[in-house]
Amino acid sequence: MNDHVRRWVQACRDCGSRKAKAREVIPPLRSQGVGDPGDRWALDVAGPLPLTSGGNRYVIAAEDYATRYSVVAAVPNHTAKDVANFIAEKLVFVFGPMRELAMDGAPELNGKVIDALVEVLQAKQLT
């Protein structure tokens, strides 16, 4: 009897059209851990913004994962050279070399200049 009912339900068009669709299982997010202050920094560039009196149009911002301490600088352009100078002068020279640097997929953040800087710092680049 059980097989008969199962076959009848599978053959029924109305039953098939009303059947709930299987839900996609999304795995839970895993914490990456914070680490020590200065170990991991997040970096992003915002702009173009209205031109300032100093001739700046972009903002480069970095935030420490552990302390949420932020470092921000206004720059006229958002080239890889500007970003590399920001990392060196505002982060490395002040806080020391980081172990990880998280950035989005922007071209100025993923070029040869930034790759070379990250390699010199012996840091891991996260995108």
mmCIF file of C-alpha atoms in Angstrom:
data_model
loop_
_atom_site.group_PDB
_atom_site.id
_atom_site.type_symbol
_atom_site.label_atom_id
_atom_site.label_comp_id
_atom_site.label_asym_id
_atom_site.label_seq_id
_atom_site.Cartn_x
_atom_site.Cartn_y
_atom_site.Cartn_z
ATOM 1 C CA MET A 1 0.000 0.000 0.000
ATOM 2 C CA ASN A 2 2.846 2.390 0.873
ATOM 3 C CA ASP A 3 4.467 1.911 -2.569
ATOM 4 C CA HIS A 4 1.120 2.428 -4.293
ATOM 5 C CA VAL A 5 0.572 5.773 -2.521
ATOM 6 C CA ARG A 6 4.147 6.909 -3.215
ATOM 7 C CA ARG A 7 3.810 6.118 -6.969
ATOM 8 C CA TRP A 8 0.425 7.829 -7.146
ATOM 9 C CA VAL A 9 1.730 11.012 -5.468
ATOM 10 C CA GLN A 10 4.808 11.083 -7.736
ATOM 11 C CA ALA A 11 2.604 10.756 -10.818
ATOM 12 C CA CYS A 12 0.126 13.450 -9.699
ATOM 13 C CA ARG A 13 0.659 16.801 -11.490
ATOM 14 C CA ASP A 14 -1.116 18.812 -8.803
ATOM 15 C CA CYS A 15 1.028 17.236 -6.079
ATOM 16 C CA GLY A 16 4.224 17.950 -8.033
ATOM 17 C CA SER A 17 3.334 21.595 -8.682
ATOM 18 C CA ARG A 18 2.559 22.257 -5.026
ATOM 19 C CA LYS A 19 5.544 20.428 -3.616
ATOM 20 C CA ALA A 20 7.900 22.688 -1.707
ATOM 21 C CA LYS A 21 11.246 23.233 -3.381
ATOM 22 C CA ALA A 22 14.352 22.054 -1.586
ATOM 23 C CA ARG A 23 16.087 24.838 0.318
ATOM 24 C CA GLU A 24 19.679 25.694 -0.449
ATOM 25 C CA VAL A 25 21.840 24.983 2.556
ATOM 26 C CA ILE A 26 24.210 27.859 3.308
ATOM 27 C CA PRO A 27 27.053 26.915 5.627
ATOM 28 C CA PRO A 28 27.551 29.142 8.665
ATOM 29 C CA LEU A 29 30.255 31.802 8.537
ATOM 30 C CA ARG A 30 33.454 30.977 10.331
ATOM 31 C CA SER A 31 35.289 33.501 12.423
ATOM 32 C CA GLN A 32 38.765 34.226 11.133
ATOM 33 C CA GLY A 33 39.937 35.288 14.554
ATOM 34 C CA VAL A 34 41.190 38.735 15.343
ATOM 35 C CA GLY A 35 44.789 38.207 16.341
ATOM 36 C CA ASP A 36 46.971 40.791 18.021
ATOM 37 C CA PRO A 37 46.759 44.547 17.431
ATOM 38 C CA GLY A 38 48.506 45.444 14.196
ATOM 39 C CA ASP A 39 48.448 41.883 12.806
ATOM 40 C CA ARG A 40 45.602 42.386 10.326
ATOM 41 C CA TRP A 41 44.537 45.592 8.600
ATOM 42 C CA ALA A 42 41.627 46.235 6.223
ATOM 43 C CA LEU A 43 42.244 48.795 3.480
ATOM 44 C CA ASP A 44 39.900 50.608 1.103
ATOM 45 C CA VAL A 45 39.805 53.662 -1.160
ATOM 46 C CA ALA A 46 36.769 55.977 -1.389
ATOM 47 C CA GLY A 47 36.123 58.497 -4.133
ATOM 48 C CA PRO A 48 36.090 60.452 -6.302
ATOM 49 C CA LEU A 49 34.844 63.025 -3.830
ATOM 50 C CA PRO A 50 34.510 66.802 -4.288
ATOM 51 C CA LEU A 51 37.893 68.465 -4.763
ATOM 52 C CA THR A 52 39.360 69.886 -1.537
ATOM 53 C CA SER A 53 41.398 73.074 -1.195
ATOM 54 C CA GLY A 54 44.490 70.863 -0.952
ATOM 55 C CA GLY A 55 43.707 69.265 -4.320
ATOM 56 C CA ASN A 56 42.654 65.910 -2.853
ATOM 57 C CA ARG A 57 39.833 63.903 -4.332
ATOM 58 C CA TYR A 58 40.173 60.418 -2.770
ATOM 59 C CA VAL A 59 40.361 58.989 0.741
ATOM 60 C CA ILE A 60 42.411 55.938 1.689
ATOM 61 C CA ALA A 61 41.291 54.286 4.920
ATOM 62 C CA ALA A 62 42.766 51.428 6.927
ATOM 63 C CA GLU A 63 41.338 49.773 10.028
ATOM 64 C CA ASP A 64 42.997 47.397 12.465
ATOM 65 C CA TYR A 65 40.882 44.278 12.986
ATOM 66 C CA ALA A 66 41.774 43.839 16.663
ATOM 67 C CA THR A 67 41.361 47.384 17.968
ATOM 68 C CA ARG A 68 39.187 48.942 15.244
ATOM 69 C CA TYR A 69 41.678 51.816 15.176
ATOM 70 C CA SER A 70 41.377 53.682 11.877
ATOM 71 C CA VAL A 71 43.949 55.581 9.854
ATOM 72 C CA VAL A 72 42.716 57.858 7.073
ATOM 73 C CA ALA A 73 44.497 60.032 4.512
ATOM 74 C CA ALA A 74 43.274 62.249 1.683
ATOM 75 C CA VAL A 75 45.114 61.858 -1.625
ATOM 76 C CA PRO A 76 44.767 63.512 -5.047
ATOM 77 C CA ASN A 77 44.780 60.183 -6.947
ATOM 78 C CA HIS A 78 44.107 56.558 -6.153
ATOM 79 C CA THR A 79 47.041 54.995 -7.938
ATOM 80 C CA ALA A 80 48.965 51.986 -6.664
ATOM 81 C CA LYS A 81 51.867 54.306 -5.802
ATOM 82 C CA ASP A 82 49.614 56.444 -3.561
ATOM 83 C CA VAL A 83 48.236 53.349 -1.840
ATOM 84 C CA ALA A 84 51.722 51.880 -1.364
ATOM 85 C CA ASN A 85 52.974 55.171 0.120
ATOM 86 C CA PHE A 86 49.989 55.220 2.488
ATOM 87 C CA ILE A 87 50.671 51.645 3.629
ATOM 88 C CA ALA A 88 54.360 52.349 4.168
ATOM 89 C CA GLU A 89 54.162 55.813 5.765
ATOM 90 C CA LYS A 90 50.915 55.624 7.747
ATOM 91 C CA LEU A 91 50.858 51.954 8.756
ATOM 92 C CA VAL A 92 54.237 50.214 8.586
ATOM 93 C CA PHE A 93 56.426 53.107 9.760
ATOM 94 C CA VAL A 94 54.013 53.878 12.631
ATOM 95 C CA PHE A 95 52.662 50.470 13.723
ATOM 96 C CA GLY A 96 55.188 48.038 12.269
ATOM 97 C CA PRO A 97 54.680 45.419 9.569
ATOM 98 C CA MET A 98 51.367 43.609 9.498
ATOM 99 C CA ARG A 99 50.850 39.897 8.983
ATOM 100 C CA GLU A 100 47.719 40.229 6.852
ATOM 101 C CA LEU A 101 46.285 42.986 4.672
ATOM 102 C CA ALA A 102 42.649 42.675 3.570
ATOM 103 C CA MET A 103 41.612 44.591 0.449
ATOM 104 C CA ASP A 104 38.795 44.468 -2.069
ATOM 105 C CA GLY A 105 39.286 43.745 -5.756
ATOM 106 C CA ALA A 106 40.019 47.318 -6.903
ATOM 107 C CA PRO A 107 42.771 47.484 -9.556
ATOM 108 C CA GLU A 108 44.911 49.936 -7.587
ATOM 109 C CA LEU A 109 44.885 47.505 -4.648
ATOM 110 C CA ASN A 110 45.873 44.414 -6.624
ATOM 111 C CA GLY A 111 48.686 45.544 -8.909
ATOM 112 C CA LYS A 112 52.365 44.680 -9.051
ATOM 113 C CA VAL A 113 53.339 47.593 -6.781
ATOM 114 C CA ILE A 114 51.086 46.442 -3.940
ATOM 115 C CA ASP A 115 52.057 42.795 -4.492
ATOM 116 C CA ALA A 116 55.735 43.737 -4.232
ATOM 117 C CA LEU A 117 55.135 45.771 -1.064
ATOM 118 C CA VAL A 118 53.189 42.933 0.559
ATOM 119 C CA GLU A 119 55.967 40.511 -0.398
ATOM 120 C CA VAL A 120 58.640 42.770 1.129
ATOM 121 C CA LEU A 121 56.576 43.014 4.327
ATOM 122 C CA GLN A 122 56.139 39.215 4.292
ATOM 123 C CA ALA A 123 52.423 39.746 4.787
ATOM 124 C CA LYS A 124 49.514 37.721 3.479
ATOM 125 C CA GLN A 125 47.219 39.589 1.094
ATOM 126 C CA LEU A 126 43.514 38.851 1.602
ATOM 127 C CA THR A 127 40.958 39.855 -1.017
#
